[in-house]
Short mmCIF file of C-alpha atoms in Angstrom, two decimals:
data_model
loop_
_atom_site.label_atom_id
_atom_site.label_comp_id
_atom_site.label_asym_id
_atom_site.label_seq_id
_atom_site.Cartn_x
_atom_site.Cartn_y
_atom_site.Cartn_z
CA UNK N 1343 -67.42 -29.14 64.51
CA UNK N 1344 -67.91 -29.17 60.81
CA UNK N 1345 -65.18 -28.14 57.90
CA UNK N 1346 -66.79 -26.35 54.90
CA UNK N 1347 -64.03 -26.30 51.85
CA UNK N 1348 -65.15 -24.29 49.29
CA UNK N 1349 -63.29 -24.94 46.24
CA UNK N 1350 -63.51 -23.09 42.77
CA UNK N 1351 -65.08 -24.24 40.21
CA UNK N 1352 -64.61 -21.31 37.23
CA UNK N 1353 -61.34 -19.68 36.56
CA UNK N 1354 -61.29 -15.57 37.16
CA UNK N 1355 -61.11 -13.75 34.16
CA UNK N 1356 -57.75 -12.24 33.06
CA UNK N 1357 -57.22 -8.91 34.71
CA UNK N 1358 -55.26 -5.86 32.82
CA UNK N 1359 -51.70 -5.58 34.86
CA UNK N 1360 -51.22 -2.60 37.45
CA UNK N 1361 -51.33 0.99 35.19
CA UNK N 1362 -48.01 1.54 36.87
CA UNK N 1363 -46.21 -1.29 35.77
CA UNK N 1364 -46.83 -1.09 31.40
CA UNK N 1365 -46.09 2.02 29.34
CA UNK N 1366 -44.68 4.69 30.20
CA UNK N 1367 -44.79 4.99 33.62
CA UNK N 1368 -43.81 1.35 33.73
CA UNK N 1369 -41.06 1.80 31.97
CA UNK N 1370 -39.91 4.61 33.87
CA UNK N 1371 -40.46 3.24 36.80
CA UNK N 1372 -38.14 -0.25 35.81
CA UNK N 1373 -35.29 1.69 33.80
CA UNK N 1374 -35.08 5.39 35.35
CA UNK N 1375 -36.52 5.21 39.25
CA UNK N 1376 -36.05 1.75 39.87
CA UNK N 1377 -33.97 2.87 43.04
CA UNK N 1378 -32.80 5.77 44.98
CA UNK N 1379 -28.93 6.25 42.84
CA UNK N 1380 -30.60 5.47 39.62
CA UNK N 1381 -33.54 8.17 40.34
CA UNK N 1382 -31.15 11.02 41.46
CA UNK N 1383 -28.90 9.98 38.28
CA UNK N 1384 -32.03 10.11 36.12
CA UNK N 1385 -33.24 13.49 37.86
CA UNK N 1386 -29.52 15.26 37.43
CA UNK N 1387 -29.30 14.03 33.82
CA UNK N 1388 -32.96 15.47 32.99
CA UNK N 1389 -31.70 18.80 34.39
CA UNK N 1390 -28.28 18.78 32.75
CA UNK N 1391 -30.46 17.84 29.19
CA UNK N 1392 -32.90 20.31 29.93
CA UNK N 1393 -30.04 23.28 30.15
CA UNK N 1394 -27.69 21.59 26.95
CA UNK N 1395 -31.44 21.81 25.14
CA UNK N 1396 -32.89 25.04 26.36
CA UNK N 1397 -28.79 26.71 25.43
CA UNK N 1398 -28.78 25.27 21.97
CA UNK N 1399 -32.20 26.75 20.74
CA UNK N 1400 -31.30 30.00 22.17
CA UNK N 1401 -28.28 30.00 20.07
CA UNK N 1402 -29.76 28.23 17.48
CA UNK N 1403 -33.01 30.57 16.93
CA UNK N 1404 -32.29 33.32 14.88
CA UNK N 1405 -33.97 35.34 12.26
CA UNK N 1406 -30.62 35.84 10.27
CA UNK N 1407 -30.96 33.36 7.30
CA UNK N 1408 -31.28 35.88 5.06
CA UNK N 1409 -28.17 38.04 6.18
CA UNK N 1410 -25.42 38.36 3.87
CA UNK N 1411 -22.18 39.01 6.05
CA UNK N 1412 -21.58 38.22 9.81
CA UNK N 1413 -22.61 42.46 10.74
CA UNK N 1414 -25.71 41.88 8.89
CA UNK N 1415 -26.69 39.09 11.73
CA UNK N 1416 -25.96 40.80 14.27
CA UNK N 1417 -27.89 43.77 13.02
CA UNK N 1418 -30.78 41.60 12.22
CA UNK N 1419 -30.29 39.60 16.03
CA UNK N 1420 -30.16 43.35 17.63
CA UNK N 1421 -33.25 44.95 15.62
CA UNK N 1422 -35.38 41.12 16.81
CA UNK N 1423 -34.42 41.32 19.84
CA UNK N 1424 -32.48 43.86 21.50
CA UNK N 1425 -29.02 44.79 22.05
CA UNK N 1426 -28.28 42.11 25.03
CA UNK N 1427 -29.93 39.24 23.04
CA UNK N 1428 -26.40 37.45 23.36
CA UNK N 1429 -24.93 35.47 21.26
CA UNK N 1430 -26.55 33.70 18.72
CA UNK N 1431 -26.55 31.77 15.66
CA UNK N 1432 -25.95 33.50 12.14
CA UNK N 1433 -27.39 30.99 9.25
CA UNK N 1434 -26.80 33.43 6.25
CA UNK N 1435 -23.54 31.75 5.85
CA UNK N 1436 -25.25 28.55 5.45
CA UNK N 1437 -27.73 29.77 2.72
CA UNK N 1438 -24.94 31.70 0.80
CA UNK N 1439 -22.82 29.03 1.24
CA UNK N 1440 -24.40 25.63 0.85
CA UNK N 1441 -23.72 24.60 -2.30
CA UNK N 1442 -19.88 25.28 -2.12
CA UNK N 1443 -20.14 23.07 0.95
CA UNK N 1444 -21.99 20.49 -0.73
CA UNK N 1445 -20.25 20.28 -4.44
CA UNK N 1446 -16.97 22.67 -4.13
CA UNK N 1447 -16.62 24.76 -6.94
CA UNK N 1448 -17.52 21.80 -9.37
CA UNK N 1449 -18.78 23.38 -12.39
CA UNK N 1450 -23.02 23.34 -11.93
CA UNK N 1451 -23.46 23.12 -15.98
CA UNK N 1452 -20.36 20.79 -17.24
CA UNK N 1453 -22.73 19.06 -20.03
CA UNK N 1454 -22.33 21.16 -23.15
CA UNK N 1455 -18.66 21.30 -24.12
CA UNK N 1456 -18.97 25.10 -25.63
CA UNK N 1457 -20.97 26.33 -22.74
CA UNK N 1458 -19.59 28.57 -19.53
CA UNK N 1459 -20.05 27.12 -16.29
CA UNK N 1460 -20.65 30.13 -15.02
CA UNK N 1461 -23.97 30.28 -16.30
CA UNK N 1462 -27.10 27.98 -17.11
CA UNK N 1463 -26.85 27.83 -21.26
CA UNK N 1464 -30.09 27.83 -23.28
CA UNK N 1465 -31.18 24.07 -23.17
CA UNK N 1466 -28.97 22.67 -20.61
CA UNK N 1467 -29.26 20.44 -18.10
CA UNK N 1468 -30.41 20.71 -14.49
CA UNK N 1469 -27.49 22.44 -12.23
CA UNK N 1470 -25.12 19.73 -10.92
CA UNK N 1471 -26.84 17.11 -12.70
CA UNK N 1472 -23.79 15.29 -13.07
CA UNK N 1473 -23.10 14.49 -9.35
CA UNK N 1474 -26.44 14.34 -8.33
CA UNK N 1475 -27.50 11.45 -10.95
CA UNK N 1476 -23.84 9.77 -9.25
CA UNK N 1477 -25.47 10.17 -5.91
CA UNK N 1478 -28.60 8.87 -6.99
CA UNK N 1479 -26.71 5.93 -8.80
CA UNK N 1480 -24.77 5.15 -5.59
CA UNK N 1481 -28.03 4.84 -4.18
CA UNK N 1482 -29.29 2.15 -6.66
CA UNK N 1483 -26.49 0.06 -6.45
CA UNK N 1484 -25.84 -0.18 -2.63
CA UNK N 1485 -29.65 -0.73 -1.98
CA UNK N 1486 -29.80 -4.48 -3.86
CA UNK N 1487 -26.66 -5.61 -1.63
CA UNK N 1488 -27.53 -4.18 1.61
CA UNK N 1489 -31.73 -5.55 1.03
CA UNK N 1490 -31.81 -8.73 -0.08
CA UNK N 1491 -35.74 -9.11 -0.96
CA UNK N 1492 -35.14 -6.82 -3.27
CA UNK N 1493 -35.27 -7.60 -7.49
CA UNK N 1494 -32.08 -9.07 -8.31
CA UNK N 1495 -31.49 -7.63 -11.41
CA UNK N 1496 -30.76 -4.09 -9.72
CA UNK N 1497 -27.62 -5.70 -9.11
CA UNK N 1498 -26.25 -5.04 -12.72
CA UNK N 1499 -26.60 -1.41 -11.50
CA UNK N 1500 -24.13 -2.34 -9.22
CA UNK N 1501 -22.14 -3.78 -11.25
CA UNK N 1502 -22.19 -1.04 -13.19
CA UNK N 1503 -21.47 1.77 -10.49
CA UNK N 1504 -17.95 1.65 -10.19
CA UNK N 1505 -17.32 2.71 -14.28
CA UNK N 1506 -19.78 5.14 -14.16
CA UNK N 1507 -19.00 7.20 -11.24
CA UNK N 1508 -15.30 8.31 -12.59
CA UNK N 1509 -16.89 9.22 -16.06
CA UNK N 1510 -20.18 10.94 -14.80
CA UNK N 1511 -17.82 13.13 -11.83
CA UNK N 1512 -14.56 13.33 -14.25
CA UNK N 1513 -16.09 13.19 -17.62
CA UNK N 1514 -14.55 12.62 -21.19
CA UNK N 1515 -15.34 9.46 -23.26
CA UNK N 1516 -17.65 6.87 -22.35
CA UNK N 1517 -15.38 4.74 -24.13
CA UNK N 1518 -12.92 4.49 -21.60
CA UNK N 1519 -14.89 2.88 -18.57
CA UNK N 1520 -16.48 0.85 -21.06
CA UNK N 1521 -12.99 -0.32 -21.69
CA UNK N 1522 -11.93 -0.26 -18.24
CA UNK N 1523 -14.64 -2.87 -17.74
CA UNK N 1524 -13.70 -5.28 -20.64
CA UNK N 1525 -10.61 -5.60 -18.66
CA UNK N 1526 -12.52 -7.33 -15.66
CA UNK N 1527 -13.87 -9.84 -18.03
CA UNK N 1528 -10.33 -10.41 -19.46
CA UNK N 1529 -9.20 -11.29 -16.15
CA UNK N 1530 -11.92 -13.29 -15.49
CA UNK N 1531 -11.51 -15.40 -18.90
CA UNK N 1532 -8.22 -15.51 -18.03
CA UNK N 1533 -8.75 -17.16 -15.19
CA UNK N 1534 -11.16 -19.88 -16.16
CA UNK N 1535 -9.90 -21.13 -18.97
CA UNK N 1536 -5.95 -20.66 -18.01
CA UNK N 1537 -6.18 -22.35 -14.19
CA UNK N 1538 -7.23 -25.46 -15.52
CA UNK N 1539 -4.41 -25.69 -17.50
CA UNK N 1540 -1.39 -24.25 -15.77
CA UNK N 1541 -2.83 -23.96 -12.01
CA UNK N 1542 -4.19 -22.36 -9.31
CA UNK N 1543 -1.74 -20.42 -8.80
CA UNK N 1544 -0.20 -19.50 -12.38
CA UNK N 1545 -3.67 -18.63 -14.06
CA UNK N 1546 -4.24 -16.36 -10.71
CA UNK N 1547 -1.03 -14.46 -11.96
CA UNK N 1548 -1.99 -14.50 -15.47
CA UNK N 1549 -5.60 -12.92 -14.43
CA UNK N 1550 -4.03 -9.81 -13.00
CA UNK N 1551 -1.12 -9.59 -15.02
CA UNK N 1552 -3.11 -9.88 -18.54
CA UNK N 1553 -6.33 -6.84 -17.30
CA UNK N 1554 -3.18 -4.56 -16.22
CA UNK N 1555 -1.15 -4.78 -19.69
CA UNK N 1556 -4.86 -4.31 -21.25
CA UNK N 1557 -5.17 -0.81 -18.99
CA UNK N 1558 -1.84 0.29 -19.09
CA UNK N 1559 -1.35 -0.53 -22.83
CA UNK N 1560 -4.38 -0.94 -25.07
CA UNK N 1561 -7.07 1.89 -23.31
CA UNK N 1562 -5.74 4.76 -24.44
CA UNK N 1563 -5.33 4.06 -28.42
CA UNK N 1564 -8.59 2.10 -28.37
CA UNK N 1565 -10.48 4.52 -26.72
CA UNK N 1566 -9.45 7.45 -29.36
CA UNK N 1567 -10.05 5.30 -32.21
CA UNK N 1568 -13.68 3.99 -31.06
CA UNK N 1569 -14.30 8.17 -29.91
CA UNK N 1570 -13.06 8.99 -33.60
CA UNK N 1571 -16.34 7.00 -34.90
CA UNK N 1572 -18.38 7.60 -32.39
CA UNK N 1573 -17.64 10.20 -29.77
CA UNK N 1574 -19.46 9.68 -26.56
CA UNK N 1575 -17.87 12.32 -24.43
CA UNK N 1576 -19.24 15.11 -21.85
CA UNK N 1577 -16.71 17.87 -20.77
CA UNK N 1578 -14.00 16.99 -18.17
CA UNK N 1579 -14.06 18.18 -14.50
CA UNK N 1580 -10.45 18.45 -13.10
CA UNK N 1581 -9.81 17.69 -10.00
CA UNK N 1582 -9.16 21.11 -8.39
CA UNK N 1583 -12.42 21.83 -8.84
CA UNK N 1584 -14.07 18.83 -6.56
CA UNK N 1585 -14.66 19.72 -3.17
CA UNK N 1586 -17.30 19.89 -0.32
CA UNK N 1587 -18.90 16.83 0.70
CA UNK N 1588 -19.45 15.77 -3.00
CA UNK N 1589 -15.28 15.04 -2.66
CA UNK N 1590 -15.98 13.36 0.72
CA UNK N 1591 -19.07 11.02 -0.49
CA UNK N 1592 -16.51 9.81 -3.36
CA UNK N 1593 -13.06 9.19 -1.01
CA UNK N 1594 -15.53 7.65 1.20
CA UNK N 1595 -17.22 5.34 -0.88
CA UNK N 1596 -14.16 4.29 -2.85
CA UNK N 1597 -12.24 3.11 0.14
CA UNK N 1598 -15.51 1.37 1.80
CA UNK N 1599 -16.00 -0.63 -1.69
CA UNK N 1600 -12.41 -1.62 -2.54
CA UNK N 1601 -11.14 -2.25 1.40
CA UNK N 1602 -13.45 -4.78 1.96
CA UNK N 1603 -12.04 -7.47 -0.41
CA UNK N 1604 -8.70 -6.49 -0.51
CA UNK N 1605 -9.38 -6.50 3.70
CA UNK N 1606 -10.81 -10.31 2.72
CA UNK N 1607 -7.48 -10.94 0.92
CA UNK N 1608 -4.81 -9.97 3.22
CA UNK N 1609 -7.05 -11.80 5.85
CA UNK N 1610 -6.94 -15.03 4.22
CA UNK N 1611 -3.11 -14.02 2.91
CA UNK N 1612 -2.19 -13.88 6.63
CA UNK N 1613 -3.31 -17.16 7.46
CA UNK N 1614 -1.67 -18.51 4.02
CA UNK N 1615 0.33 -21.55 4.69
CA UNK N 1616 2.86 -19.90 1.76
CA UNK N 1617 5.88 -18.10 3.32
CA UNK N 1618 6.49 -15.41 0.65
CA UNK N 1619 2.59 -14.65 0.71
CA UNK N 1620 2.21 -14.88 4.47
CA UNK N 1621 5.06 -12.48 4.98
CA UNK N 1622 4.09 -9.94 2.39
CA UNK N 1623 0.58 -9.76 4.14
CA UNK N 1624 1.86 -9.64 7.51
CA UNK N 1625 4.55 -6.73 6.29
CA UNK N 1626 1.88 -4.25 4.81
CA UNK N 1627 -0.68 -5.11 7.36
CA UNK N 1628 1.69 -4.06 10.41
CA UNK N 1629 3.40 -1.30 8.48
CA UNK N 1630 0.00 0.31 7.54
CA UNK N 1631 -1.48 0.17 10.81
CA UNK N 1632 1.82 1.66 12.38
CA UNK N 1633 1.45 5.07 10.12
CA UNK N 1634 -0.74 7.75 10.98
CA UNK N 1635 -3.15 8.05 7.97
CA UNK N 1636 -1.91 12.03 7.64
CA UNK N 1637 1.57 10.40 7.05
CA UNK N 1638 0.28 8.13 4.08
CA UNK N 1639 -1.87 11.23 2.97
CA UNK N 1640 1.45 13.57 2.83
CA UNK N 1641 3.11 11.04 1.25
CA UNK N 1642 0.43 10.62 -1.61
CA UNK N 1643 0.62 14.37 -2.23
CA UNK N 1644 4.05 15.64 -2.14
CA UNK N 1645 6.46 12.26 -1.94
CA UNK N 1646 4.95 9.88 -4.35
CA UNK N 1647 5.59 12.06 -7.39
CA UNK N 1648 9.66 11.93 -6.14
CA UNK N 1649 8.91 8.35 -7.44
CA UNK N 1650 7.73 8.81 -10.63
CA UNK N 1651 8.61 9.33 -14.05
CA UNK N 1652 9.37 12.80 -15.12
CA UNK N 1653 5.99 14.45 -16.81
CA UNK N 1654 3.35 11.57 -15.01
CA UNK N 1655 0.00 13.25 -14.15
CA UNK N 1656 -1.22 11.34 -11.06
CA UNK N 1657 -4.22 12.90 -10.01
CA UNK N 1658 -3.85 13.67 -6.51
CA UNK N 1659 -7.84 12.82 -5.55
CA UNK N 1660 -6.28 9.38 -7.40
CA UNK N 1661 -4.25 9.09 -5.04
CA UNK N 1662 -5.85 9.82 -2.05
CA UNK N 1663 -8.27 7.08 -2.63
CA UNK N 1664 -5.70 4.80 -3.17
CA UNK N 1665 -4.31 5.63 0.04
CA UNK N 1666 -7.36 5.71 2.17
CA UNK N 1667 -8.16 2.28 0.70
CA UNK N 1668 -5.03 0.84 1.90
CA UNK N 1669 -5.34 2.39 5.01
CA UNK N 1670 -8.55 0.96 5.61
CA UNK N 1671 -7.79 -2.22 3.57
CA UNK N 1672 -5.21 -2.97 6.59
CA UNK N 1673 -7.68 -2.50 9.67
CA UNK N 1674 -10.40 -4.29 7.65
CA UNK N 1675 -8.11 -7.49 7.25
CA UNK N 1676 -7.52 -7.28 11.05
CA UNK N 1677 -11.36 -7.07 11.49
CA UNK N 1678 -12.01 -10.37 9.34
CA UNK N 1679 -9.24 -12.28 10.35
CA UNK N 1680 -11.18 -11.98 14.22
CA UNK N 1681 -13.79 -13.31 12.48
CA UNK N 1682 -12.05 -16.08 10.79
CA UNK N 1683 -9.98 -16.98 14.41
CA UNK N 1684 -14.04 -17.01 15.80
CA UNK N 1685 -14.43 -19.48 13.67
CA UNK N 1686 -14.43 -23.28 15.36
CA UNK N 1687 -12.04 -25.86 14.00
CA UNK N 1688 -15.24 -28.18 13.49
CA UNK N 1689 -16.00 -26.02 10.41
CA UNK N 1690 -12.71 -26.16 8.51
CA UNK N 1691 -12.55 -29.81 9.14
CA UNK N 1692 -16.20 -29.71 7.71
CA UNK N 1693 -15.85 -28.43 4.20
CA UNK N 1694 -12.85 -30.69 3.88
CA UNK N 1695 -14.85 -33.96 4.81
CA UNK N 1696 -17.04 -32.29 2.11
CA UNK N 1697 -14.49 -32.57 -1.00
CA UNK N 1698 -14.40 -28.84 -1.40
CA UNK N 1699 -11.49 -26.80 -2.45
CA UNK N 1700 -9.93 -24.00 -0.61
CA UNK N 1701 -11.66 -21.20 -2.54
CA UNK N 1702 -15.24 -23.22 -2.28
CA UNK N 1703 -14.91 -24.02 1.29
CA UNK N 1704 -13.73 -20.07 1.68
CA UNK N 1705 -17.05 -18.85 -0.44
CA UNK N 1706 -19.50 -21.09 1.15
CA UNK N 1707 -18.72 -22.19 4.29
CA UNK N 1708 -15.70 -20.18 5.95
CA UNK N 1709 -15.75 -16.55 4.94
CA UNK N 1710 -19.99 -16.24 5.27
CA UNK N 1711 -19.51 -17.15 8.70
CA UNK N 1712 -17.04 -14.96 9.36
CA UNK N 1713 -18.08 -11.97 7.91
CA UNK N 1714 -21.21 -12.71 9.57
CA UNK N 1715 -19.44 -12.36 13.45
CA UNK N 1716 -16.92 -9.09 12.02
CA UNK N 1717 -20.10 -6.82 10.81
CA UNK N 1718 -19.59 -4.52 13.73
CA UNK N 1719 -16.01 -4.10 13.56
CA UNK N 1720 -16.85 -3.90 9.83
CA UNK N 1721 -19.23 -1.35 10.00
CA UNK N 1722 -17.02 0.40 12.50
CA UNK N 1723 -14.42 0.49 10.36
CA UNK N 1724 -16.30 2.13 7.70
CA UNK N 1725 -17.54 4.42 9.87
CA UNK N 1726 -13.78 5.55 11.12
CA UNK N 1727 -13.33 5.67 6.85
CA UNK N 1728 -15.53 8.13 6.07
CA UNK N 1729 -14.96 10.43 8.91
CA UNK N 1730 -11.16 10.19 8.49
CA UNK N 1731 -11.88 11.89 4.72
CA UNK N 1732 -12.04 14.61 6.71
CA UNK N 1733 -7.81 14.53 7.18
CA UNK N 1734 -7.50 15.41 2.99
CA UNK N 1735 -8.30 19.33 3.94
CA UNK N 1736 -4.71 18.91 5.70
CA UNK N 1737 -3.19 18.25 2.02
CA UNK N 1738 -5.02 21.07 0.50
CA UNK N 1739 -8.21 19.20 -0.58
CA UNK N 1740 -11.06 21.30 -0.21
CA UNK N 1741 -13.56 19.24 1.66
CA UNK N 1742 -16.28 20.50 4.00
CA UNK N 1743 -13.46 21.10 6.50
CA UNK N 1744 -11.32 22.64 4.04
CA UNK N 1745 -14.10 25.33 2.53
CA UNK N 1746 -15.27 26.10 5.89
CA UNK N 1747 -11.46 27.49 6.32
CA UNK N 1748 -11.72 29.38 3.43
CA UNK N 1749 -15.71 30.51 3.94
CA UNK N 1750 -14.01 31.50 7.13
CA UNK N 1751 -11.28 33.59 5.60
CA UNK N 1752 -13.60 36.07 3.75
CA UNK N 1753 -13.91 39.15 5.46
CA UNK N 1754 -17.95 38.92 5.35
CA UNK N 1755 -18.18 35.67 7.40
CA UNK N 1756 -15.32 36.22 9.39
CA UNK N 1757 -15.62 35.05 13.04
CA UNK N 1758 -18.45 32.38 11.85
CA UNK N 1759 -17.53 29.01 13.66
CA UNK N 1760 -20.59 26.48 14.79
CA UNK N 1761 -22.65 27.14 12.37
CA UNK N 1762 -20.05 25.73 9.68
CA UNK N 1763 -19.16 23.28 11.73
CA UNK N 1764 -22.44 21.67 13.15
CA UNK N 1765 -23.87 21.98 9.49
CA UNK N 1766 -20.94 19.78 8.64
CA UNK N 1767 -21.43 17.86 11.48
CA UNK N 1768 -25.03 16.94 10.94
CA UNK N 1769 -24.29 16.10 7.67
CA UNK N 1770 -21.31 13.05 8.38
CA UNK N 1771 -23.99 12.65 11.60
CA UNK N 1772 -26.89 11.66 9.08
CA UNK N 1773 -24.19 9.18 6.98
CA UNK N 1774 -22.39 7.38 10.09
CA UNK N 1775 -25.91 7.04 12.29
CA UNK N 1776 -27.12 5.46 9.02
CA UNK N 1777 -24.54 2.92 8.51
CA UNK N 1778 -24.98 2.42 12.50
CA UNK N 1779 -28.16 1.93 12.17
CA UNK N 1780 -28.08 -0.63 9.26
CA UNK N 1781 -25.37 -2.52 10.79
CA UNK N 1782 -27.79 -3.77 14.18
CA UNK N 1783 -30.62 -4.00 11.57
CA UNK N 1784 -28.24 -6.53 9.97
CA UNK N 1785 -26.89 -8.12 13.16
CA UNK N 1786 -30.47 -8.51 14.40
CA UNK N 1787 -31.65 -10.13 11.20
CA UNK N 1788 -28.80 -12.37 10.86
CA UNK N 1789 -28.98 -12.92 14.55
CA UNK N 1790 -24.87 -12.50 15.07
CA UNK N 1791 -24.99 -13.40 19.00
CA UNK N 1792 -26.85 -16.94 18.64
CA UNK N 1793 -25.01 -19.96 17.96
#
């Protein structure tokens, strides 16, 4: 009896895997039918998307944008198709009405002081050029910080931002931002030449104390006398006249900016190891996160002028920003100080084997790391921000909410609903999805769930 082995002396070529187990069908196979639950799940949610789908477009198809009053729809749904066409969409309103949603009733030619903003003078400048160049600003000077391959030198646009957006939206004298922004480098002279001499702590006083005497004090006359030689003014805005989601864009983007490091200094003022500062921190933090934003917002618009001197003009969009920041401010220092608890001991007793300080182990070490674990309740928090702008049309701003009221209350559009609302909603949809998006494109490149 004889054993013939055979054994192989080439190996096979690589075969292509099963057609059912790549692409699509794989895919569908391993994520939607991988068993019996998960394919009658997949199969009742296909049906329940098919009828949200198929009942949207019905509504949402309609040969009405050029209608001019709610009857004029449903004439022009009837005469297209039929008197039991049901109900459907009417997207006049939306054409008639898009730019009040967008910019309020700002003024769409405030460049030449002696002409009417009613109508386009001879010469003038492109309709709402003023918040549209802010926009496209904004845009400038968020893309260096957010994109880091990017030139650095944008990042003087950045810098620059925060004194142009009041005087492009607001208007009057250039002067004044430019003004505004000397008192920055006041308090940052201040700072480094005074700390070394009287401390930490003292020249930190003097830095804020010396830039507020400079705005409360010196602005004003300085900023007449240098527009007396040389008057670089465009016409003022008031506020009454912001609105639509121009007026949301700017609460929005305020209270993102400035929350963040005054979130960054309560967080590090909690943790303090000084009494007074600890407390103070702690206080505001627990206070502001026990009142309803609405209550803060009612108190920036009727209360707070209780409080004031007789005759003081604080503008009440002002105010709401300041509020909203503070708001968010609070929730934000709650966000980084999870971040900073993350954080292991090993890295704190790291920058002091180092020889740093407390403010260069908290730039380069400490707060990187932490803000690096918080961007998602970061992000999240911004997100909850901007939507919340929404809460002004309660105090009688006129934000998207707020104009669809009163788009609502003319007797042509009367009875319009979801079409207001879901263009308003695809609009803070387009804005919060972004920031969504931006903030796993961030966690993914800084790779937040590896240690």
């Amino acid at each position: 009896m004889s054993d013939v082995s055979f054994v192989r002396t080439e190996m096979l070529p690589q075969q292509a895997p099963p057609a059912t187990s790549v692409g699509l069908v794989g895919w569908s196979r391993e994520n939607l039918f991988s068993g019996p639950v998960n394919s009658i799940l997949t199969i009742l949610s296909l049906i329940f998307i098919y009828f949200v789908i198929s009942g949207v477009l019905h509504w949402a198809i309609s040969p009405t944008w050029a209608a001019t009053s709610l009857g004029e729809c449903r004439e022009m749904i009837a005469a297209a198709y039929g008197e039991g066409a049901g109900h459907k969409a009417c997207w006049g309103v939306i054409r008639e009405r898009w730019l009040q949603l967008m910019y309020g009733f700002y003024p769409p030619y405030p460049v030449v002081p002696s002409a009417n903003f009613g109508a386009a003078p001879e010469g003038a400048w492109p309709a709402f050029f003023r918040p549209n160049l802010a926009f496209v600003l904004l845009v400038l000077a968020v893309v260096p910080v957010l994109f880091s391959n990017l030139p650095r030198k944008m990042l003087w646009i950045t810098a620059a931002f925060p004194f142009l957006l009041p005087w492009l939206l607001w208007g009057g004298t250039l002067w004044t931002p430019i003004l505004v922004a000397l008192g920055f480098v006041i308090g940052y002279l201040v700072m480094r030449f005074a700390a070394p001499v009287v401390g930490t702590i003292a020249g930190f006083i003097l830095a804020v104390a010396v830039p507020l005497l400079w705005w409360g004090f010196a602005i004003g006359p300085l900023a007449d006398a240098f527009s007396s030689v040389l008057p670089l003014a465009i016409p003022e805005v008031q506020s009454r006249d912001f609105g639509g989601f121009m007026l949301s864009i700017t609460i929005g983007v305020v209270a993102i900016g400035c929350s963040l490091p005054l979130g960054i200094l309560l967080a590090l003022g909690r943790q303090s190891n000084l009494l007074i500062l600890r407390s103070i921190c702690i206080g505001f933090i627990e206070f502001i996160r026990g009142v309803p934003l609405i209550t803060l917002l009612f108190v920036a618009s009727t209360l707070l002028n209780i409080f004031l001197p007789p005759g003081t003009n604080f503008d009440i969009i002002l105010r709401v920003m300041i509020m909203v920041t503070l708001f968010a401010a609070a929730y934000m220092a709650e966000v980084i100080r999870g971040g900073l608890a993350a954080l292991p001991k090993g890295q704190y007793e790291g920058a002091d084997s180092l020889g740093l300080n407390y403010w260069q182990a908290q730039r380069l070490i400490i707060m990187p790391q932490a803000l690096k674990i918080s961007i998602p309740g970061i992000v999240s928090t911004f997100i909850g921000v901007f939507k919340d702008t929404t809460l002004v049309s309660i105090i009688g701003l006129l934000d998207p909410i707020g104009l669809s009221n009163s788009i609502r209350a003319d007797q042509a559009w009367n009875g319009i609903v979801w079409e207001l609302y879901g263009f308003i909603a695809v609009l803070f949809f387009i804005f919060c999805f972004s920031m969504s998006r931006y903030s796993m494109y961030l966690e993914r490149k800084l790779q937040t769930g590896h240690r």
